[in-house]
XYZ file of C-alpha atoms in Angstrom:
211
model
C 13.762 -35.349 17.463
C 14.221 -34.980 14.066
C 16.380 -38.069 12.684
C 18.730 -38.248 9.758
C 16.246 -40.567 7.941
C 13.233 -38.444 8.447
C 15.534 -35.360 7.207
C 16.151 -37.216 3.876
C 12.546 -38.241 3.411
C 11.303 -34.598 3.706
C 13.805 -33.045 1.599
C 11.864 -33.838 -1.593
C 8.611 -32.935 -0.355
C 10.140 -29.486 0.908
C 11.695 -28.907 -2.660
C 8.607 -29.745 -4.527
C 6.452 -27.508 -2.148
C 9.141 -24.630 -2.857
C 8.410 -25.378 -6.569
C 4.535 -24.904 -6.514
C 4.984 -21.813 -4.259
C 7.111 -20.195 -6.678
C 5.197 -21.041 -9.678
C 2.405 -19.647 -8.057
C 4.110 -16.654 -6.928
C 3.800 -14.505 -10.023
C -0.158 -14.714 -9.990
C 0.039 -13.737 -6.318
C 2.281 -11.094 -6.976
C 0.552 -9.851 -10.040
C -1.409 -7.068 -8.190
C 1.665 -5.436 -7.775
C 5.341 -4.828 -9.545
C 8.531 -2.777 -9.339
C 11.453 -2.560 -11.134
C 14.375 0.052 -11.810
C 15.282 2.034 -14.914
C 19.287 1.271 -15.132
C 19.989 1.470 -18.764
C 21.532 4.797 -19.781
C 21.563 6.231 -23.550
C 24.903 8.117 -24.553
C 24.558 11.128 -22.315
C 24.160 9.327 -19.059
C 26.642 6.450 -19.741
C 29.253 8.505 -18.021
C 27.703 7.108 -14.568
C 28.979 3.422 -13.034
C 26.904 0.515 -14.573
C 24.146 -0.385 -12.640
C 23.052 2.979 -11.505
C 19.569 3.509 -10.674
C 18.265 6.437 -12.544
C 14.503 5.636 -11.673
C 12.396 3.245 -9.985
C 8.673 2.296 -11.326
C 5.925 0.394 -9.392
C 2.606 -0.598 -10.354
C 0.105 -1.417 -7.913
C -3.609 -2.915 -8.374
C -6.603 -1.472 -6.114
C -8.744 -3.829 -4.193
C -11.545 -3.888 -6.322
C -9.192 -4.478 -9.856
C -10.853 -1.414 -11.358
C -7.574 1.095 -10.690
C -3.562 0.599 -11.741
C -1.728 3.179 -9.575
C 1.687 3.865 -11.241
C 4.304 5.391 -9.159
C 7.820 7.098 -10.767
C 10.760 7.903 -8.190
C 13.857 9.267 -9.291
C 17.023 7.717 -8.036
C 19.245 9.059 -5.519
C 20.923 12.156 -6.962
C 18.936 12.227 -9.746
C 15.721 14.588 -10.519
C 13.011 14.071 -13.348
C 12.769 16.754 -16.016
C 11.357 17.047 -19.287
C 9.389 19.977 -20.452
C 7.324 19.771 -23.828
C 7.672 17.088 -26.245
C 11.049 16.190 -24.634
C 9.230 13.969 -22.381
C 10.220 13.007 -18.940
C 8.454 9.487 -18.571
C 7.110 7.036 -21.007
C 5.599 3.597 -20.428
C 4.458 1.106 -23.172
C 1.218 -0.703 -22.647
C -0.366 -3.570 -24.417
C -3.870 -1.964 -24.202
C -4.912 0.830 -26.528
C -4.677 4.529 -24.798
C -8.252 4.785 -26.293
C -9.414 2.217 -24.043
C -8.003 3.889 -20.967
C -8.402 7.025 -18.593
C -5.295 8.594 -17.203
C -5.967 10.749 -14.077
C -4.621 11.551 -10.819
C -1.421 12.870 -12.331
C 0.284 14.514 -9.354
C 3.183 17.196 -9.531
C 4.249 19.473 -12.518
C 3.722 16.862 -15.102
C 0.778 16.144 -17.745
C 0.137 13.807 -20.766
C 1.879 14.282 -23.773
C -1.119 13.982 -26.546
C -0.196 11.678 -29.208
C 2.869 10.701 -27.159
C 6.757 11.313 -27.721
C 10.065 9.733 -28.527
C 12.483 9.226 -25.747
C 15.923 9.617 -26.887
C 17.513 6.201 -27.480
C 14.338 4.271 -26.030
C 11.808 4.716 -29.106
C 8.438 6.035 -29.101
C 5.885 5.791 -26.090
C 2.348 6.575 -26.816
C 1.792 7.031 -23.152
C 4.206 9.807 -22.230
C 4.378 12.778 -19.944
C 5.872 16.183 -19.767
C 7.330 17.356 -16.738
C 9.361 20.409 -15.273
C 12.464 22.408 -16.593
C 15.693 21.268 -15.787
C 16.238 24.090 -13.133
C 13.472 22.783 -10.989
C 13.781 18.583 -11.317
C 11.448 16.720 -9.324
C 11.872 13.640 -7.100
C 8.836 11.884 -8.588
C 5.255 11.676 -9.397
C 2.160 9.279 -9.917
C -0.730 8.598 -11.979
C -3.866 6.006 -11.960
C -5.169 4.063 -14.886
C -8.537 2.853 -15.467
C -10.398 1.099 -18.083
C -12.865 3.324 -20.127
C -16.537 1.986 -18.729
C -15.302 0.890 -15.505
C -13.829 -2.597 -16.602
C -11.412 -4.565 -14.312
C -7.727 -5.689 -14.595
C -6.707 -9.102 -13.653
C -3.302 -7.914 -12.746
C -0.751 -5.044 -13.803
C 0.284 -7.042 -16.644
C -3.076 -6.695 -18.349
C -1.730 -3.107 -18.867
C 1.983 -3.691 -19.658
C 2.235 -7.412 -20.453
C 5.431 -9.220 -20.184
C 8.218 -7.105 -21.992
C 7.099 -3.535 -21.582
C 9.589 -0.763 -21.564
C 9.782 2.510 -19.574
C 11.975 5.499 -20.049
C 12.682 8.598 -18.126
C 14.518 11.620 -18.850
C 16.520 12.642 -15.520
C 19.480 15.277 -14.811
C 22.145 14.316 -11.945
C 25.759 15.248 -11.153
C 28.890 13.715 -11.247
C 32.088 14.887 -10.386
C 30.845 18.680 -9.977
C 29.257 18.626 -13.549
C 25.455 17.988 -14.045
C 24.363 15.983 -16.881
C 21.068 15.561 -18.577
C 19.603 12.294 -20.187
C 17.478 9.396 -20.885
C 17.568 6.023 -18.998
C 15.214 2.843 -19.634
C 14.409 -0.474 -18.105
C 12.332 -3.429 -18.725
C 9.227 -4.556 -16.874
C 10.084 -7.983 -15.420
C 8.489 -11.081 -16.973
C 5.693 -12.753 -15.031
C 7.252 -16.198 -15.175
C 10.638 -15.453 -13.898
C 9.910 -16.218 -10.318
C 8.985 -19.545 -11.165
C 12.865 -20.234 -11.989
C 13.674 -19.651 -8.005
C 11.544 -23.058 -7.423
C 13.556 -24.728 -10.262
C 16.680 -23.765 -8.360
C 15.237 -25.132 -4.854
C 14.579 -28.125 -6.259
C 18.072 -28.647 -7.657
C 19.509 -27.721 -4.178
C 16.883 -30.144 -2.596
C 18.296 -32.843 -4.862
C 21.952 -32.138 -4.235
C 21.326 -32.170 -0.364
C 19.581 -35.553 -0.359
C 22.615 -37.123 -2.652
C 25.064 -35.727 0.169
C 22.912 -37.086 3.119
C 22.882 -40.654 1.521
C 26.489 -40.545 1.408
């Protein structure tokens, strides 16, 4: 039976183990990541704060040669953006000259030379999409290195503070709005803070048990 004394002695070990697990999580999870685009430009600011206009996920293949990027419109929204107006943009830490973009799905294609996404700056990796009358629910594409090199993680492509932006349309109160929304790739070290919090909780529990 687990005694109070055993519980007291075990708490610090559990907390320390949690820290190590959390600090190791970014490396373990670096083969995939997901984030939402929730920051609207002026046009889309009519929607409630925290609205998810779009979700982006990146996943690294088992042989570490291919990163698949999936872009999905938020509930009630559709992705648009014909021509240089742009449908989606993703900043990268690698030059596009060193990358090969392929397997683009749906009515999307690369914009040669990139484009500016209103309110979110310029993106060298940018795509054009369908007209506003035919919004798409999402699309995907793959990224490989020219010459067949490998990626250590998805962060090799986007770094720790890359940005993404999307051109969407959505309705609110019977009115359809079209505009842009953006977001930032989460930093790879963020999850380590979770372990620090667990350590603090473990210490607090131990003090309370000692009372």
